[in-house]
C-alpha cells in the first residue's frame, strides 16, 4: 500500500500552492475591507486605525508568513463581518452544501446514466433525437431561470414543496422537503450533462470487438450492456461525476441564493463582496481540500471498474 | 444502477407528503433583504442586522416612526443642562433582561456605551458616541452623560446603532458569540439562527411595555425579488419589503395583499467634483441640475422613489421645500452651457457603483445630460471597488447614496463639511457651509437650529455641487391579515405593534 501515503503527501504542496495563490490574488482585488466594514460614515482616521488593527498596513509577505504560521496551528482567523472564527462558519454551512451536492449528484446519476444508455442503444432514432434535444436544452438553461420555473410550478402553483429555507434539523422530513427543489434544479442540469457523456462513451464501446464477441456468444442484451459496455464506459463517467461533485461543493451559489439556502458558495461570495480576507482564504482552501479528496476517491474507484488498475 | 428505485421512491414519498407548511397562531414570517452578519451593537454595520436588532434591543431614546421626533425607550425621561453638556436620564424600573440575565440598571447603560467608546473594543460604530466625555451612575435608575461639547444630534446618535443597550454579564460570558446569541431588553427574544436560512425571535413575556401580540417572528433572507414575490404569494412569507417597482405592481394585483410605500431616510444624489473642470464652473453644474428629469428617473427604478430637491429627506429635522430648486428645463440647461462658452459637447465621465439602483439610473442620467449638450462616458465599478477608488477623488462626477437617521447632522457633517473631503464622503468637495454646519451641530434651541439647517440647505442648493435626484422609498407588501405594521423608513423594522387577524 505505497500508493495512498504518497498521494496524501502530494496533497500538501497542492494545498500550500492554493493557499499562496489565493492569498496573493485576494489582495490584488481592489477594495479595502476596513473601509467596507466601517461604511460611508467612516472617517479616514478610523479607516487607518482599523487597517492597522487588521494588520493590513504590513507588507503582503509579512502578512502571508503570519497567516501560514496561524494556519499550521489550526487557526484560520476571524471573520471581519461576524467576528467569529471562520472555520466555525464553514463547518456551519458545510452540512447544507454536502446535502445539496450529494442529492444533486444522486439525481444526476439516477437519471443521466439510464437516459444516456437508452440514447446510445437507440442512436439515430427519433427517441435519440428527442433525448438529445431535451438534454441540450437542459444544459443551456441558466440555473436561476430553471430554479424559478421549479418554484413557480412546485411551490407557487402546486404547493408541494417550500420554495425557500432549509427546514429544521430536528425534523429530517422538513430538511428533505426543502432540499427537493434546489436538488432538482442542480441535479436535472447535471443529469443532462451526464446523459450526453454516457451516450458518447457507451456508443464508443458498443462497437468494440469484445461486445460483438459477447453478442455472438448469445449473451442476453441487458447483460451485455450492463456488464460489458457500461463497465468499460464507466471510467470517464466516474471522472465526470467526480468533477461535477467537486464543482457543486462550492459552485452552487446561484441556486443557494435563489432558494435562500446557506452553503459554501454563498459564504465565499458574501466574503468576496465584503473583502472578508480570512473567510475567503479559509473557504477556498476548504473547497480545495474537498476537491482533492474527491479526486482521490475517484481514482480509487477506478479499480472497481477496471481490474487492470491496482493501487499497491 | 441499484440506486434508481430507491431515489424514485424517495421522490414519490416526498411528493405525497404534499407539504402545506401552514403556520398556525401569531407567527409572522418576514423577508430579510440580505444576510445577517452580527447582532452585537458594537459590530453591527449592515441595515439587515439593524432590521432585526431593533426588535431585540432598546435604546435609551429612539425615533418616533411617524414624526421622527426623539421619544423615550429605556429612558422614562431626561433633562439637558443649560450649557447642553450634561444629560440626565431617568430609567424605567422593572425592566428585565432576556433569558434570566437579571434586572436592567444604569450600570448596563454605562457598560454598553463605554464598551463602544473603548478603543480596545475596535467598534466601527464608535464615531456615533464620540461626543461623550464621561458617564456617571448616581443610582441604579439614573444615568448622567457628560459631553465634551454641546451636540444637537446627540440624542439622535443614541437612537442609532451604537445606542442599543447590551448586558455586561452576557457579553463577558459569550464573548464574540454575543453577535449570534444576543441578549437584550426588547420585545422579542433571540431564539435561533440558521445562517442563510432563517432567524427566529420569540415574544418576550416580560417586556416592560407589555408582551407583544406576536408569538414568533421568523426572518428569512431572500435576495432575489422574484423569489421573494413568489414566496409571499405562495404563503411562505407574510410580509416582505420590496425593492423593485415591477415586482411591487405585480403584487398589487393580488387581492389578498396590501402594498404600501413611504419615503425612506435615503437620498440619492449626483456629486459634481467642484475642484476640476468642467464642474468647477457653476454654470455647468446648474446645467446638469436643469437637465435631469427626476420624474423619469423615478420611473427608471419602477416608481419606487420620490423626486428630490434637497439633500435631506422630508422626515429630517429642518427639512424645507423653501429653497431654490432646479426644475427640469433642457432649454435652459442648453442655454447655460452656451453662455458658459461651450460650443462642443462637454465631455464628462460618470463614475458610479454597480450597487442597485445605480445601474438602472445611470443610462437615463446619461441620456438626459446628452440631450442638453454633454457627452457622458460611463465608468461603473463593483461596490467594494468603487468604495475604495472614490477615496482618491479622481473623478468628474459620481453617485452618492446616503442612508442616515433623520437628523441633518448625520448628512451635513459626513458629506458637506470640508473636513470630509475625499478620502471622506464629501464627494463634491463642497466647502461653503463649514461654519454653519459646526454651528447647527452645537445649537440646542430647535428654532434657531432649524433656521441654520435651512440656511445650509439653501447654500448647498445655490452651489449645486450636489444634485439631489430622488428620495428612497420603503415599500412593503403583506397579507391583509397583518395588522398595525409601521413602515420601516430607516431599516428599523418594528414587530412590536404587529398582530395577525386571520378569519
Short mmCIF file of C-alpha atoms in Angstrom, two decimals, chain B residues 87-411:
data_model
loop_
_atom_site.label_atom_id
_atom_site.label_comp_id
_atom_site.label_asym_id
_atom_site.label_seq_id
_atom_site.Cartn_x
_atom_site.Cartn_y
_atom_site.Cartn_z
CA UNK B 87 -27.81 64.82 30.01
CA UNK B 88 -29.56 63.20 32.96
CA UNK B 89 -31.69 60.17 32.10
CA UNK B 90 -34.23 58.63 34.44
CA UNK B 91 -34.63 54.96 33.57
CA UNK B 92 -37.68 52.71 33.62
CA UNK B 93 -37.78 50.41 36.62
CA UNK B 94 -38.68 46.76 36.41
CA UNK B 95 -37.09 46.14 33.01
CA UNK B 96 -35.71 42.61 32.73
CA UNK B 97 -33.02 41.19 30.52
CA UNK B 98 -33.85 38.28 28.27
CA UNK B 99 -33.13 34.73 29.38
CA UNK B 100 -32.79 35.47 33.08
CA UNK B 101 -29.88 37.89 32.97
CA UNK B 102 -31.47 39.94 35.76
CA UNK B 103 -32.80 43.46 36.02
CA UNK B 104 -31.73 46.32 33.79
CA UNK B 105 -29.97 49.18 35.62
CA UNK B 106 -27.87 52.26 34.94
CA UNK B 107 -24.71 50.15 35.14
CA UNK B 108 -25.77 48.40 31.90
CA UNK B 109 -26.09 51.75 30.12
CA UNK B 110 -22.68 52.81 31.27
CA UNK B 111 -21.13 49.48 30.30
CA UNK B 112 -22.74 49.47 26.83
CA UNK B 113 -21.67 52.98 25.86
CA UNK B 114 -18.20 52.77 27.40
CA UNK B 115 -17.59 49.47 25.66
CA UNK B 116 -18.14 51.02 22.24
CA UNK B 117 -16.05 54.08 23.19
CA UNK B 118 -13.16 51.93 24.39
CA UNK B 119 -10.63 51.81 21.52
CA UNK B 120 -9.73 48.26 22.56
CA UNK B 121 -13.20 47.13 21.50
CA UNK B 122 -12.45 48.22 17.90
CA UNK B 123 -16.06 49.10 17.31
CA UNK B 124 -16.80 50.54 13.86
CA UNK B 125 -19.71 52.42 15.48
CA UNK B 126 -17.51 54.44 17.80
CA UNK B 127 -17.98 57.66 15.78
CA UNK B 128 -21.62 57.90 16.83
CA UNK B 129 -20.73 58.28 20.50
CA UNK B 130 -17.63 60.45 20.23
CA UNK B 131 -19.33 63.46 21.85
CA UNK B 132 -19.39 61.60 25.18
CA UNK B 133 -16.77 62.60 27.73
CA UNK B 134 -17.87 60.61 30.77
CA UNK B 135 -20.79 58.65 32.18
CA UNK B 136 -21.92 58.64 35.81
CA UNK B 137 -24.46 56.42 37.52
CA UNK B 138 -25.54 58.13 40.77
CA UNK B 139 -28.11 55.40 41.39
CA UNK B 140 -29.50 52.31 39.69
CA UNK B 141 -32.09 54.26 37.68
CA UNK B 142 -30.21 57.43 36.84
CA UNK B 143 -27.58 57.89 34.15
CA UNK B 144 -25.67 61.15 33.73
CA UNK B 145 -23.80 61.59 30.44
CA UNK B 146 -21.32 64.44 30.14
CA UNK B 147 -20.37 65.71 26.71
CA UNK B 148 -17.15 67.40 25.70
CA UNK B 149 -19.12 69.98 23.72
CA UNK B 150 -22.80 70.65 23.09
CA UNK B 151 -24.24 68.36 20.44
CA UNK B 152 -27.65 68.91 18.86
CA UNK B 153 -27.60 65.45 17.32
CA UNK B 154 -26.51 63.66 20.49
CA UNK B 155 -29.89 62.08 21.21
CA UNK B 156 -30.25 61.12 17.54
CA UNK B 157 -26.90 59.34 17.81
CA UNK B 158 -28.10 57.50 20.92
CA UNK B 159 -31.18 56.47 18.94
CA UNK B 160 -28.98 54.78 16.32
CA UNK B 161 -26.88 51.60 16.16
CA UNK B 162 -24.35 52.44 18.85
CA UNK B 163 -27.07 53.33 21.35
CA UNK B 164 -28.56 49.86 21.85
CA UNK B 165 -28.04 48.72 25.42
CA UNK B 166 -26.38 45.35 25.99
CA UNK B 167 -25.88 43.18 29.05
CA UNK B 168 -22.44 43.07 30.66
CA UNK B 169 -22.84 39.58 32.13
CA UNK B 170 -23.86 38.12 28.77
CA UNK B 171 -21.05 39.88 26.91
CA UNK B 172 -18.48 38.56 29.36
CA UNK B 173 -19.96 35.09 29.19
CA UNK B 174 -20.50 34.80 25.44
CA UNK B 175 -17.61 36.92 24.14
CA UNK B 176 -17.63 37.11 20.34
CA UNK B 177 -20.58 34.70 20.40
CA UNK B 178 -22.79 37.56 21.56
CA UNK B 179 -23.20 38.69 17.96
CA UNK B 180 -25.10 35.49 17.18
CA UNK B 181 -26.71 34.96 20.56
CA UNK B 182 -27.70 38.45 21.64
CA UNK B 183 -29.29 39.36 24.97
CA UNK B 184 -31.43 42.49 25.07
CA UNK B 185 -34.37 44.06 26.84
CA UNK B 186 -36.55 44.45 23.75
CA UNK B 187 -39.97 43.00 22.89
CA UNK B 188 -38.52 39.86 21.27
CA UNK B 189 -36.01 37.31 22.48
CA UNK B 190 -33.44 35.82 20.14
CA UNK B 191 -34.25 32.15 19.68
CA UNK B 192 -32.26 30.60 16.84
CA UNK B 193 -30.33 31.39 13.70
CA UNK B 194 -29.50 29.13 10.79
CA UNK B 195 -27.20 31.27 8.66
CA UNK B 196 -28.60 31.77 5.19
CA UNK B 197 -31.90 30.13 6.10
CA UNK B 198 -33.82 31.71 8.95
CA UNK B 199 -33.59 33.64 12.17
CA UNK B 200 -36.28 33.18 14.82
CA UNK B 201 -37.31 35.60 17.56
CA UNK B 202 -39.90 34.74 20.20
CA UNK B 203 -42.11 37.03 22.29
CA UNK B 204 -40.55 38.50 25.42
CA UNK B 205 -43.11 37.54 28.04
CA UNK B 206 -41.63 40.08 30.46
CA UNK B 207 -41.34 43.07 28.11
CA UNK B 208 -41.71 46.19 30.23
CA UNK B 209 -44.30 47.77 27.94
CA UNK B 210 -46.33 44.56 27.81
CA UNK B 211 -45.92 41.30 25.93
CA UNK B 212 -46.03 41.65 22.13
CA UNK B 213 -49.05 40.11 20.42
CA UNK B 214 -46.92 38.05 18.04
CA UNK B 215 -45.60 34.78 19.44
CA UNK B 216 -42.81 34.40 16.96
CA UNK B 217 -41.12 36.37 14.18
CA UNK B 218 -39.19 34.42 11.57
CA UNK B 219 -36.80 36.30 9.28
CA UNK B 220 -35.84 34.65 6.00
CA UNK B 221 -33.05 36.12 3.86
CA UNK B 222 -34.24 36.27 0.24
CA UNK B 223 -32.10 38.39 -2.03
CA UNK B 224 -33.91 37.80 -5.31
CA UNK B 225 -37.02 39.98 -5.86
CA UNK B 226 -38.85 37.41 -8.00
CA UNK B 227 -38.36 34.65 -5.46
CA UNK B 228 -39.46 36.96 -2.64
CA UNK B 229 -42.67 37.76 -4.53
CA UNK B 230 -43.34 34.08 -5.28
CA UNK B 231 -42.65 33.11 -1.67
CA UNK B 232 -45.02 35.81 -0.48
CA UNK B 233 -47.78 34.78 -2.86
CA UNK B 234 -47.27 31.09 -2.08
CA UNK B 235 -47.76 31.91 1.59
CA UNK B 236 -44.19 31.10 2.65
CA UNK B 237 -43.95 34.70 3.86
CA UNK B 238 -46.44 37.05 5.46
CA UNK B 239 -44.60 40.30 4.87
CA UNK B 240 -41.83 41.41 2.54
CA UNK B 241 -40.06 44.66 1.80
CA UNK B 242 -39.74 45.05 -1.98
CA UNK B 243 -37.02 46.93 -3.84
CA UNK B 244 -38.26 46.55 -7.38
CA UNK B 245 -41.14 48.58 -8.80
CA UNK B 246 -42.24 45.96 -11.29
CA UNK B 247 -42.48 43.33 -8.55
CA UNK B 248 -44.42 45.77 -6.36
CA UNK B 249 -47.02 46.47 -9.04
CA UNK B 250 -47.34 42.75 -9.76
CA UNK B 251 -48.04 42.12 -6.07
CA UNK B 252 -50.63 44.90 -6.09
CA UNK B 253 -52.72 42.73 -8.43
CA UNK B 254 -53.11 40.13 -5.70
CA UNK B 255 -56.35 40.88 -3.80
CA UNK B 256 -55.06 39.21 -0.62
CA UNK B 257 -52.06 41.51 -0.38
CA UNK B 258 -51.63 45.10 0.71
CA UNK B 259 -48.77 47.12 -0.82
CA UNK B 260 -47.78 50.32 0.98
CA UNK B 261 -45.00 52.87 0.49
CA UNK B 262 -43.40 55.69 2.45
CA UNK B 263 -40.37 57.89 1.81
CA UNK B 264 -37.25 56.40 3.38
CA UNK B 265 -34.37 58.20 5.07
CA UNK B 266 -32.34 57.75 1.93
CA UNK B 267 -31.22 60.30 -0.61
CA UNK B 268 -29.67 59.55 -3.98
CA UNK B 269 -27.63 62.41 -5.43
CA UNK B 270 -25.04 63.14 -8.06
CA UNK B 271 -21.83 64.65 -6.73
CA UNK B 272 -20.09 67.02 -9.12
CA UNK B 273 -16.37 67.40 -8.46
CA UNK B 274 -16.09 71.16 -7.93
CA UNK B 275 -12.30 71.01 -7.90
CA UNK B 276 -11.81 70.19 -11.53
CA UNK B 277 -13.06 71.14 -14.96
CA UNK B 278 -15.70 71.29 -16.18
CA UNK B 279 -17.67 71.13 -12.93
CA UNK B 280 -15.56 73.84 -11.29
CA UNK B 281 -17.80 76.12 -13.36
CA UNK B 282 -21.10 76.73 -11.58
CA UNK B 283 -22.94 77.25 -14.90
CA UNK B 284 -22.03 73.74 -15.96
CA UNK B 285 -23.24 72.40 -12.63
CA UNK B 286 -26.51 74.29 -12.99
CA UNK B 287 -26.88 72.86 -16.47
CA UNK B 288 -26.75 69.35 -15.01
CA UNK B 289 -29.38 70.19 -12.39
CA UNK B 290 -31.75 71.54 -15.06
CA UNK B 291 -31.05 68.69 -17.49
CA UNK B 292 -32.36 65.99 -15.19
CA UNK B 293 -35.98 64.91 -15.32
CA UNK B 294 -36.39 63.46 -11.85
CA UNK B 295 -39.84 62.03 -12.57
CA UNK B 296 -38.33 59.95 -15.33
CA UNK B 297 -35.52 58.82 -13.04
CA UNK B 298 -38.09 57.63 -10.51
CA UNK B 299 -39.81 55.72 -13.34
CA UNK B 300 -36.47 54.13 -14.21
CA UNK B 301 -36.43 52.41 -10.84
CA UNK B 302 -40.02 51.25 -11.26
CA UNK B 303 -41.57 54.20 -9.45
CA UNK B 304 -40.07 53.31 -6.08
CA UNK B 305 -38.92 56.76 -5.04
CA UNK B 306 -39.81 60.42 -4.87
CA UNK B 307 -38.22 63.31 -6.84
CA UNK B 308 -35.78 65.17 -4.60
CA UNK B 309 -34.67 68.77 -4.45
CA UNK B 310 -32.91 68.88 -1.10
CA UNK B 311 -30.02 66.76 0.19
CA UNK B 312 -32.03 65.58 3.20
CA UNK B 313 -35.30 63.67 3.01
CA UNK B 314 -38.63 65.19 4.17
CA UNK B 315 -38.74 63.46 7.57
CA UNK B 316 -35.42 65.02 8.63
CA UNK B 317 -35.34 67.78 11.20
CA UNK B 318 -35.25 71.15 9.43
CA UNK B 319 -36.35 69.92 6.00
CA UNK B 320 -37.84 72.65 3.85
CA UNK B 321 -39.22 72.99 0.38
CA UNK B 322 -38.50 76.66 0.57
CA UNK B 323 -35.12 76.59 -1.17
CA UNK B 324 -34.01 77.25 -4.73
CA UNK B 325 -34.77 74.26 -6.93
CA UNK B 326 -33.77 73.39 -10.46
CA UNK B 327 -36.83 72.27 -12.39
CA UNK B 328 -36.42 70.08 -15.46
CA UNK B 329 -35.69 72.58 -18.23
CA UNK B 330 -33.49 71.23 -21.04
CA UNK B 331 -33.72 74.53 -22.92
CA UNK B 332 -32.30 76.43 -20.00
CA UNK B 333 -29.60 73.78 -19.47
CA UNK B 334 -28.51 74.10 -23.10
CA UNK B 335 -28.52 77.89 -22.78
CA UNK B 336 -26.35 77.73 -19.63
CA UNK B 337 -23.74 75.67 -21.46
CA UNK B 338 -23.78 78.00 -24.48
CA UNK B 339 -23.47 81.07 -22.26
CA UNK B 340 -20.54 79.45 -20.47
CA UNK B 341 -18.80 79.31 -23.85
CA UNK B 342 -19.21 75.65 -24.71
CA UNK B 343 -19.77 75.09 -28.40
CA UNK B 344 -18.74 71.43 -28.47
CA UNK B 345 -20.40 68.73 -26.29
CA UNK B 346 -18.96 68.89 -22.77
CA UNK B 347 -17.12 65.62 -22.13
CA UNK B 348 -17.51 64.16 -18.65
CA UNK B 349 -17.20 60.72 -17.09
CA UNK B 350 -19.72 59.43 -14.59
CA UNK B 351 -18.00 57.25 -12.00
CA UNK B 352 -20.54 55.01 -10.29
CA UNK B 353 -21.08 51.93 -8.14
CA UNK B 354 -22.93 48.97 -9.60
CA UNK B 355 -24.91 48.66 -6.40
CA UNK B 356 -28.66 48.79 -7.07
CA UNK B 357 -30.33 51.06 -8.20
CA UNK B 358 -27.49 52.90 -9.95
CA UNK B 359 -27.19 50.57 -12.97
CA UNK B 360 -30.83 51.39 -13.72
CA UNK B 361 -30.41 55.14 -13.19
CA UNK B 362 -27.10 55.78 -14.87
CA UNK B 363 -28.17 55.20 -18.50
CA UNK B 364 -31.11 57.57 -18.01
CA UNK B 365 -28.89 60.23 -16.46
CA UNK B 366 -26.52 59.85 -19.41
CA UNK B 367 -29.32 60.21 -21.95
CA UNK B 368 -30.82 63.24 -20.22
CA UNK B 369 -27.48 65.01 -19.96
CA UNK B 370 -26.54 64.22 -23.54
CA UNK B 371 -29.82 65.74 -24.67
CA UNK B 372 -28.64 69.16 -23.46
CA UNK B 373 -25.06 69.12 -24.73
CA UNK B 374 -22.97 66.84 -22.53
CA UNK B 375 -21.02 63.83 -23.74
CA UNK B 376 -21.17 61.34 -20.87
CA UNK B 377 -18.80 58.38 -20.58
CA UNK B 378 -19.67 55.73 -18.00
CA UNK B 379 -17.25 54.17 -15.55
CA UNK B 380 -19.06 51.67 -13.32
CA UNK B 381 -17.36 49.55 -10.68
CA UNK B 382 -18.39 46.81 -8.28
CA UNK B 383 -19.42 48.45 -5.00
CA UNK B 384 -16.41 47.40 -2.93
CA UNK B 385 -14.04 48.67 -5.57
CA UNK B 386 -15.96 51.93 -6.05
CA UNK B 387 -15.87 52.49 -2.28
CA UNK B 388 -12.10 52.42 -2.22
CA UNK B 389 -11.45 54.10 -5.60
CA UNK B 390 -13.65 57.09 -4.83
CA UNK B 391 -11.36 57.96 -1.94
CA UNK B 392 -8.81 59.28 -4.42
CA UNK B 393 -11.25 61.96 -5.55
CA UNK B 394 -10.21 61.14 -9.11
CA UNK B 395 -13.49 61.59 -11.00
CA UNK B 396 -15.53 64.22 -12.83
CA UNK B 397 -18.72 63.31 -11.07
CA UNK B 398 -20.01 60.38 -9.12
CA UNK B 399 -23.05 58.97 -7.36
CA UNK B 400 -23.93 59.38 -3.71
CA UNK B 401 -26.31 57.02 -1.96
CA UNK B 402 -26.83 58.18 1.61
CA UNK B 403 -28.95 56.45 4.25
CA UNK B 404 -28.90 58.13 7.62
CA UNK B 405 -31.13 58.52 10.67
CA UNK B 406 -33.41 61.53 10.28
CA UNK B 407 -31.13 64.15 11.82
CA UNK B 408 -29.45 66.53 9.35
CA UNK B 409 -26.15 66.45 11.21
CA UNK B 410 -25.59 62.87 10.01
CA UNK B 411 -25.72 64.23 6.46
#
